Coordinates of C-alpha atoms in Angstrom, one line a residue:
X1 CA 0.0 -0.1 0.4
X2 CA 1.4 3.2 -0.8
X3 CA 1.9 6.3 1.6
X4 CA -1.1 7.7 3.8
X5 CA -0.4 11.1 2.1
X6 CA 0.1 9.9 -1.7
X7 CA -3.2 8.0 -0.9
X8 CA -5.1 11.2 0.2
X9 CA -4.0 12.7 -2.9
X10 CA -4.7 10.0 -5.3
X11 CA -8.2 7.3 -4.4
X12 CA -10.9 8.4 -5.2
X13 CA -9.4 10.7 -8.3
X14 CA -8.2 8.3 -10.6
X15 CA -8.5 10.2 -14.4
X16 CA -11.2 8.5 -16.3
X17 CA -9.4 8.0 -20.5
X18 CA -11.9 6.7 -21.7
X19 CA -13.0 6.9 -25.3
X20 CA -14.9 10.6 -24.9
X21 CA -13.9 11.0 -20.9
X22 CA -11.5 14.3 -20.2
X23 CA -9.3 13.0 -17.9
X24 CA -9.6 15.5 -15.2
X25 CA -7.0 15.2 -13.4
X26 CA -9.4 17.0 -9.6
X27 CA -12.6 14.8 -9.8
X28 CA -15.3 17.0 -11.2
X29 CA -18.4 18.4 -9.3
X30 CA -21.5 16.2 -10.7
X31 CA -24.5 17.7 -9.5
X32 CA -27.6 16.1 -11.9
X33 CA -29.8 15.3 -8.5
X34 CA -31.0 12.6 -12.0
X35 CA -29.1 10.2 -14.4
X36 CA -30.7 9.3 -17.2
X37 CA -30.2 5.5 -18.8
X38 CA -30.6 4.3 -22.6
X39 CA -32.4 0.7 -21.4
X40 CA -34.7 1.9 -18.8
X41 CA -34.3 -1.6 -16.6
X42 CA -30.5 -0.4 -16.7
X43 CA -29.0 2.5 -15.0
X44 CA -26.0 4.1 -16.0
X45 CA -22.3 3.1 -14.3
X46 CA -25.1 2.4 -11.2
X47 CA -26.3 6.1 -11.3
X48 CA -30.1 7.6 -10.6
X49 CA -30.8 9.9 -7.9
X50 CA -28.2 11.9 -6.1
X51 CA -29.3 10.9 -3.1
X52 CA -28.5 7.1 -3.4
X53 CA -25.3 7.7 -5.5
X54 CA -23.6 10.4 -6.9
X55 CA -20.0 10.2 -9.0
X56 CA -18.5 13.2 -6.2
X57 CA -19.9 11.6 -3.2
X58 CA -19.2 8.7 -4.3
X59 CA -14.6 9.7 -4.7
X60 CA -15.1 11.2 -1.7
X61 CA -16.0 7.8 0.5
X62 CA -13.5 5.8 -1.7
X63 CA -10.5 8.7 -0.2
X64 CA -12.1 8.6 2.8
X65 CA -11.4 4.4 3.3
X66 CA -8.4 4.6 1.4
X67 CA -7.3 7.1 3.8
X68 CA -8.4 4.7 7.2
X69 CA -7.2 2.2 5.0
X70 CA -11.1 0.4 5.2
X71 CA -13.1 -1.4 3.8
X72 CA -16.6 0.6 3.2
X73 CA -16.5 4.4 3.8
X74 CA -19.9 5.9 3.5
X75 CA -20.4 10.3 3.3
X76 CA -22.8 12.4 5.4
X77 CA -24.1 16.3 5.7
X78 CA -22.5 16.8 8.8
X79 CA -20.8 14.6 11.8
X80 CA -24.0 14.7 13.9
X81 CA -26.3 12.9 10.1
X82 CA -23.9 10.3 10.9
X83 CA -23.7 9.2 13.8
X84 CA -28.1 9.5 14.3
X85 CA -28.2 7.3 10.5
X86 CA -25.6 4.8 12.1
X87 CA -27.4 4.5 15.8
X88 CA -30.7 4.5 13.6
X89 CA -29.1 1.5 12.0
X90 CA -27.8 -0.7 14.7
X91 CA -29.9 0.4 17.6
X92 CA -33.5 -0.6 18.4
X93 CA -35.6 0.6 21.3
X94 CA -34.4 -1.2 24.8
X95 CA -31.2 -0.4 23.5
X96 CA -28.5 1.0 25.6
X97 CA -25.4 2.8 25.2
X98 CA -22.7 2.6 27.0
X99 CA -20.4 6.5 26.2
X100 CA -18.3 8.4 27.6
X101 CA -18.6 11.1 29.8
X102 CA -16.7 13.7 28.1
X103 CA -18.7 13.6 24.7
X104 CA -18.6 15.9 22.2
X105 CA -21.1 17.9 23.3
X106 CA -23.7 17.5 20.4
X107 CA -22.9 13.9 20.5
X108 CA -24.4 14.5 24.3
X109 CA -27.1 16.2 23.4
X110 CA -28.3 13.4 20.2
X111 CA -28.2 10.7 23.4
X112 CA -30.3 11.9 26.0
X113 CA -31.6 14.3 24.2
X114 CA -33.3 12.9 21.2
X115 CA -33.3 8.9 20.8
X116 CA -33.8 8.4 24.6
X117 CA -37.6 9.7 23.9
X118 CA -37.3 6.7 20.9
X119 CA -36.7 4.3 23.9
X120 CA -32.6 4.2 23.6
X121 CA -30.9 4.7 27.0
X122 CA -27.4 6.3 27.6
X123 CA -24.9 5.3 30.3
X124 CA -22.3 7.4 30.6
X125 CA -18.4 6.8 32.4
X126 CA -15.3 7.6 32.5
X127 CA -13.8 5.3 30.4
X128 CA -10.1 6.5 30.7
X129 CA -9.9 3.6 33.1
X130 CA -11.2 0.4 30.1
X131 CA -12.0 -1.6 33.1
X132 CA -15.5 1.0 34.2
X133 CA -17.0 0.2 30.5
X134 CA -17.1 -3.3 31.6
X135 CA -18.4 -2.9 35.0
X136 CA -21.1 -0.6 32.9
X137 CA -22.5 -3.6 29.6
X138 CA -26.6 -4.9 30.7
X139 CA -28.0 -7.3 28.8
X140 CA -29.1 -4.1 27.0
X141 CA -25.7 -3.1 26.1
X142 CA -25.2 -2.6 22.1
X143 CA -22.9 0.1 21.7
X144 CA -19.9 1.5 23.4
X145 CA -19.4 5.3 22.1
X146 CA -15.4 6.7 22.9
X147 CA -13.7 9.5 21.5
X148 CA -10.0 9.6 22.2
X149 CA -8.9 12.8 23.1
X150 CA -12.1 13.6 24.3
X151 CA -13.8 17.3 24.0
X152 CA -12.8 19.8 25.3
X153 CA -10.9 17.3 28.7
X154 CA -8.2 15.7 25.8
X155 CA -9.1 13.0 28.0
X156 CA -7.3 9.2 26.8
X157 CA -8.8 5.9 26.4
X158 CA -7.8 2.5 25.6
X159 CA -8.4 2.1 22.6
X160 CA -6.7 -2.0 22.4
X161 CA -8.2 -2.3 25.9
X162 CA -12.2 -1.3 25.2
X163 CA -11.7 -3.0 22.0
X164 CA -11.3 -6.2 23.8
X165 CA -14.4 -5.8 25.8
X166 CA -16.6 -4.8 23.9
X167 CA -15.6 -8.6 21.9
X168 CA -15.5 -10.0 25.0
X169 CA -19.5 -8.3 25.6
X170 CA -20.4 -9.3 21.6
X171 CA -20.6 -5.1 21.7
X172 CA -20.3 -2.8 19.1
X173 CA -16.9 0.2 19.1
X174 CA -17.7 3.0 18.2
X175 CA -14.4 5.1 18.3
X176 CA -15.1 9.4 17.2
X177 CA -12.2 10.2 15.4
X178 CA -12.7 13.5 15.0
X179 CA -9.5 14.8 17.2
X180 CA -6.8 13.1 15.1
X181 CA -7.7 12.5 11.6
X182 CA -7.4 9.5 10.2
X183 CA -3.8 11.0 9.8
X184 CA -2.6 10.4 13.9
X185 CA -4.6 7.8 15.3
X186 CA -6.5 4.4 13.0
X187 CA -8.9 3.4 15.8
X188 CA -9.9 0.4 13.2
X189 CA -6.3 -1.1 13.1
X190 CA -6.4 -1.0 17.1
X191 CA -9.5 -3.0 17.2
X192 CA -12.8 -0.4 17.0
X193 CA -15.7 -1.7 14.6
X194 CA -16.6 1.5 13.5
X195 CA -15.1 5.4 12.7
X196 CA -16.5 8.9 13.0
X197 CA -15.8 11.1 11.7
X198 CA -16.9 14.7 11.5
X199 CA -15.1 16.0 7.9
X200 CA -16.1 19.4 8.9
X201 CA -13.2 19.3 10.9
X202 CA -9.0 18.6 10.0
X203 CA -10.6 16.3 6.5
X204 CA -12.3 19.1 5.4
X205 CA -9.6 21.8 6.5
X206 CA -11.1 25.1 5.9
X207 CA -13.5 25.6 7.9
X208 CA -15.8 25.7 4.6
X209 CA -17.4 22.3 3.8
X210 CA -20.7 20.7 7.0
X211 CA -19.7 16.7 7.2
X212 CA -19.6 13.2 8.2
X213 CA -18.4 10.0 7.4
X214 CA -18.8 6.7 8.8
X215 CA -15.2 3.9 8.0
X216 CA -16.1 0.2 8.8
X217 CA -15.1 -3.2 7.1
X218 CA -17.9 -4.0 8.7
X219 CA -20.0 -5.8 5.6
X220 CA -23.1 -6.7 8.0
X221 CA -22.8 -3.4 9.5
X222 CA -21.9 -1.4 6.4
X223 CA -25.3 -3.7 4.4
X224 CA -27.5 -1.2 6.6
X225 CA -26.2 1.5 7.4
X226 CA -25.2 2.3 3.3
X227 CA -29.7 1.2 2.8
X228 CA -30.4 4.2 5.5
X229 CA -28.0 6.2 3.4
X230 CA -30.1 6.3 1.0
X231 CA -33.8 5.5 2.9
X232 CA -32.6 8.8 5.4
X233 CA -31.0 11.1 3.2
X234 CA -28.4 13.0 5.2
X235 CA -25.6 12.9 2.2
X236 CA -23.7 14.9 0.7
X237 CA -24.0 16.9 -1.7
X238 CA -21.8 16.6 -4.5
X239 CA -20.2 20.6 -3.6
X240 CA -19.7 19.5 -0.2
X241 CA -18.3 16.5 -1.1
X242 CA -15.8 18.0 -3.7
X243 CA -14.5 20.8 -1.3
X244 CA -13.7 17.6 1.0
X245 CA -11.9 16.5 -1.0
X246 CA -9.8 18.7 -2.3
X247 CA -9.2 19.8 1.8
X248 CA -8.5 15.7 2.4
X249 CA -5.5 16.4 0.0
X250 CA -3.3 18.5 1.9
X251 CA -4.5 16.7 5.2
X252 CA -1.1 15.3 6.4
X253 CA 1.5 19.1 5.9
X254 CA -1.7 20.5 7.5
X255 CA -1.7 17.8 10.7
X256 CA 2.0 18.5 11.5
X257 CA 2.1 21.7 11.6
X258 CA -1.2 22.4 13.5
X259 CA 0.9 19.6 15.9
X260 CA 3.6 21.7 15.9
X261 CA 1.6 24.8 17.1
X262 CA 0.2 23.6 19.0
X263 CA 2.7 22.0 21.2
X264 CA 4.4 25.2 21.7
X265 CA 0.8 26.9 23.0
X266 CA 0.8 24.5 25.5
X267 CA 4.2 24.7 26.7
X268 CA 4.3 28.5 26.3
X269 CA 0.9 28.1 28.1
X270 CA 2.1 25.6 31.2
X271 CA 4.9 28.2 32.3
X272 CA 2.9 30.8 32.5
X273 CA 1.3 32.4 35.9
X274 CA -2.1 32.7 35.2
X275 CA -2.9 28.9 33.9
X276 CA -4.3 27.0 36.7
X277 CA -3.0 23.4 34.4
X278 CA -3.0 22.9 30.4
X279 CA -4.4 20.1 29.5
X280 CA -2.7 18.6 26.1
X281 CA -2.1 14.4 25.3
X282 CA 1.6 15.8 23.6
X283 CA 2.7 16.6 26.5
X284 CA 4.0 13.9 29.5
X285 CA 2.6 15.0 32.3
X286 CA -0.5 14.2 31.3
X287 CA -2.4 11.3 32.5
X288 CA -2.3 9.6 29.2
X289 CA 0.2 10.7 27.3
X290 CA 2.1 6.6 27.4
X291 CA -1.2 5.7 26.0
X292 CA -2.0 7.9 23.2
X293 CA 1.4 8.4 22.6
X294 CA 1.4 3.8 22.4
X295 CA -2.5 4.0 19.7
X296 CA -1.4 7.1 17.6
X297 CA 2.3 8.7 15.9
X298 CA 0.7 11.9 16.8
X299 CA -1.4 14.5 18.9
X300 CA -2.4 16.8 17.7
X301 CA -3.3 20.8 16.9
X302 CA -6.2 21.2 19.7
X303 CA -5.4 21.5 23.5
X304 CA -7.9 23.4 26.8
X305 CA -6.1 24.8 29.0
X306 CA -7.9 26.3 32.4
X307 CA -7.3 30.0 33.4
X308 CA -6.9 31.7 36.4
X309 CA -9.7 33.7 37.6
X310 CA -13.9 34.1 36.5
X311 CA -15.5 34.1 33.1
X312 CA -15.0 37.3 32.8
X313 CA -11.9 36.6 32.5
X314 CA -12.0 34.2 30.3
X315 CA -14.0 36.2 28.1
X316 CA -11.8 39.1 27.8
X317 CA -8.5 37.6 27.3
X318 CA -10.7 35.8 24.3
X319 CA -10.6 39.4 23.6
X320 CA -7.4 41.2 23.3
X321 CA -6.7 38.0 21.2
X322 CA -5.2 38.7 17.2
X323 CA -4.8 35.2 15.7
X324 CA -7.7 33.2 17.3
X325 CA -10.7 33.9 15.8
X326 CA -13.0 32.9 18.9
X327 CA -16.0 30.4 17.3
X328 CA -16.6 27.4 18.0
X329 CA -15.3 24.3 15.7
X330 CA -11.6 23.2 15.2
X331 CA -9.6 22.1 12.3
X332 CA -9.1 23.8 10.2
X333 CA -6.0 26.4 9.3
X334 CA -7.0 29.4 10.8
X335 CA -6.9 29.1 15.3
X336 CA -9.8 29.3 17.2
X337 CA -11.1 29.5 20.5
X338 CA -13.3 29.3 22.7
X339 CA -15.2 28.5 26.5
X340 CA -16.4 25.3 25.8
X341 CA -19.3 26.5 28.8
X342 CA -21.3 29.0 27.3
X343 CA -20.5 28.1 24.2
X344 CA -20.0 24.0 22.6
X345 CA -21.0 22.8 25.8
X346 CA -23.6 25.1 26.6
X347 CA -26.4 22.0 26.3
X348 CA -25.0 19.7 28.6
X349 CA -26.4 20.4 32.0
X350 CA -23.8 23.0 34.6
X351 CA -23.7 20.5 37.2
X352 CA -23.2 18.1 35.0
X353 CA -20.2 20.0 33.3
X354 CA -18.6 20.5 36.7
X355 CA -18.6 17.6 37.8
X356 CA -16.7 16.6 34.4
X357 CA -14.3 18.4 34.9
X358 CA -15.6 21.9 32.6
X359 CA -15.6 24.6 33.9
X360 CA -16.1 28.4 33.6
X361 CA -12.3 29.1 32.7
X362 CA -11.7 26.7 30.8
X363 CA -10.3 27.5 27.2
X364 CA -9.8 25.5 24.0
X365 CA -8.1 25.9 21.6
X366 CA -8.3 25.0 18.1
X367 CA -4.3 25.8 16.7
X368 CA -4.3 26.6 13.2
X369 CA -1.5 26.6 10.4
X370 CA 0.0 29.8 10.9
X371 CA 3.4 31.1 12.1
X372 CA 4.3 29.3 15.0
X373 CA 6.4 32.2 17.4
X374 CA 3.5 35.0 16.0
X375 CA 0.8 32.9 17.5
X376 CA 3.0 32.2 21.1
X377 CA 3.4 36.3 20.5
X378 CA -0.9 36.9 20.1
X379 CA -0.9 34.7 23.8
X380 CA 2.0 36.9 24.9
X381 CA 0.5 40.5 24.3
X382 CA -3.1 38.5 25.3
X383 CA -2.8 37.6 28.5
X384 CA -0.3 40.5 29.3

């Protein structure tokens, strides 16, 4: 198999040299919603209606699968659309999900506020200790849902250990790998059954396209999810597929710069008297550092830190920064910063946030690929 960066550029986009084809180096955007056929009973090249299959989305799905080294890739209109379709496809009323207690707020909202209405319950545990998952398993448990690193506390779960528990009990292990991307971590190789992404983040990489994906090898799970991808219809549009393909081509080089800048900023913040703690798995004093180093080839571009002071102080700091835009989301080429308690995790009840360690002065940073020294200088002047 060729290297990651080569697959990122070429897979799904092999030029078409058939007679009459133009040999496009970049996959075209196929905007047609329906496809004509010469014979009523024979769809042209398998294409009938763009919700069911579209050439641009197919190219993206092939590329996503190749980046993971997986058999199947499915592209959706958002990360939560991917998550919703997965749950609809594999669970039923009465089933139980075991989730990491530090899941992304949108995932937690989906599980706790939406699917609970359809009789699917969720039990949240601290998955940094793999045995906690084993203790939470009941006869109704069917699926384990983890992130590693988590959002926003950058907790680390041992994917191999949890995969072993999942297999012993016949449960499906889903890993949200958005923070590290397939460049730094490949959960399927570590024993996970399914990987989900918000491709809006690092894979798209430019804060200009919404998307999600499901990556897997299991034939049965694929058939069920692919059926509902079409039946439910929350698919990636042709234009969004094109933008995600374009972003994915530079994923390798971007992730290296994201990580370089995140390391530098984390070390700078560790030395500031105005910072209580820094959460970044690349730091050797991070409690999950050793596990992260054993299951991934990098630590990503997201870090969190807790500021001394109050929420007002945290908001004041953000207002002083010039290169870090105060905005939700992450994984774009530009640096973003946010306060989870009043932004991405505002939907999580305050008592739950505080119980999990998300204080009012916890700040999450998506470190972009700007010049390293400029980012440090910006934080220096803002803290001063």
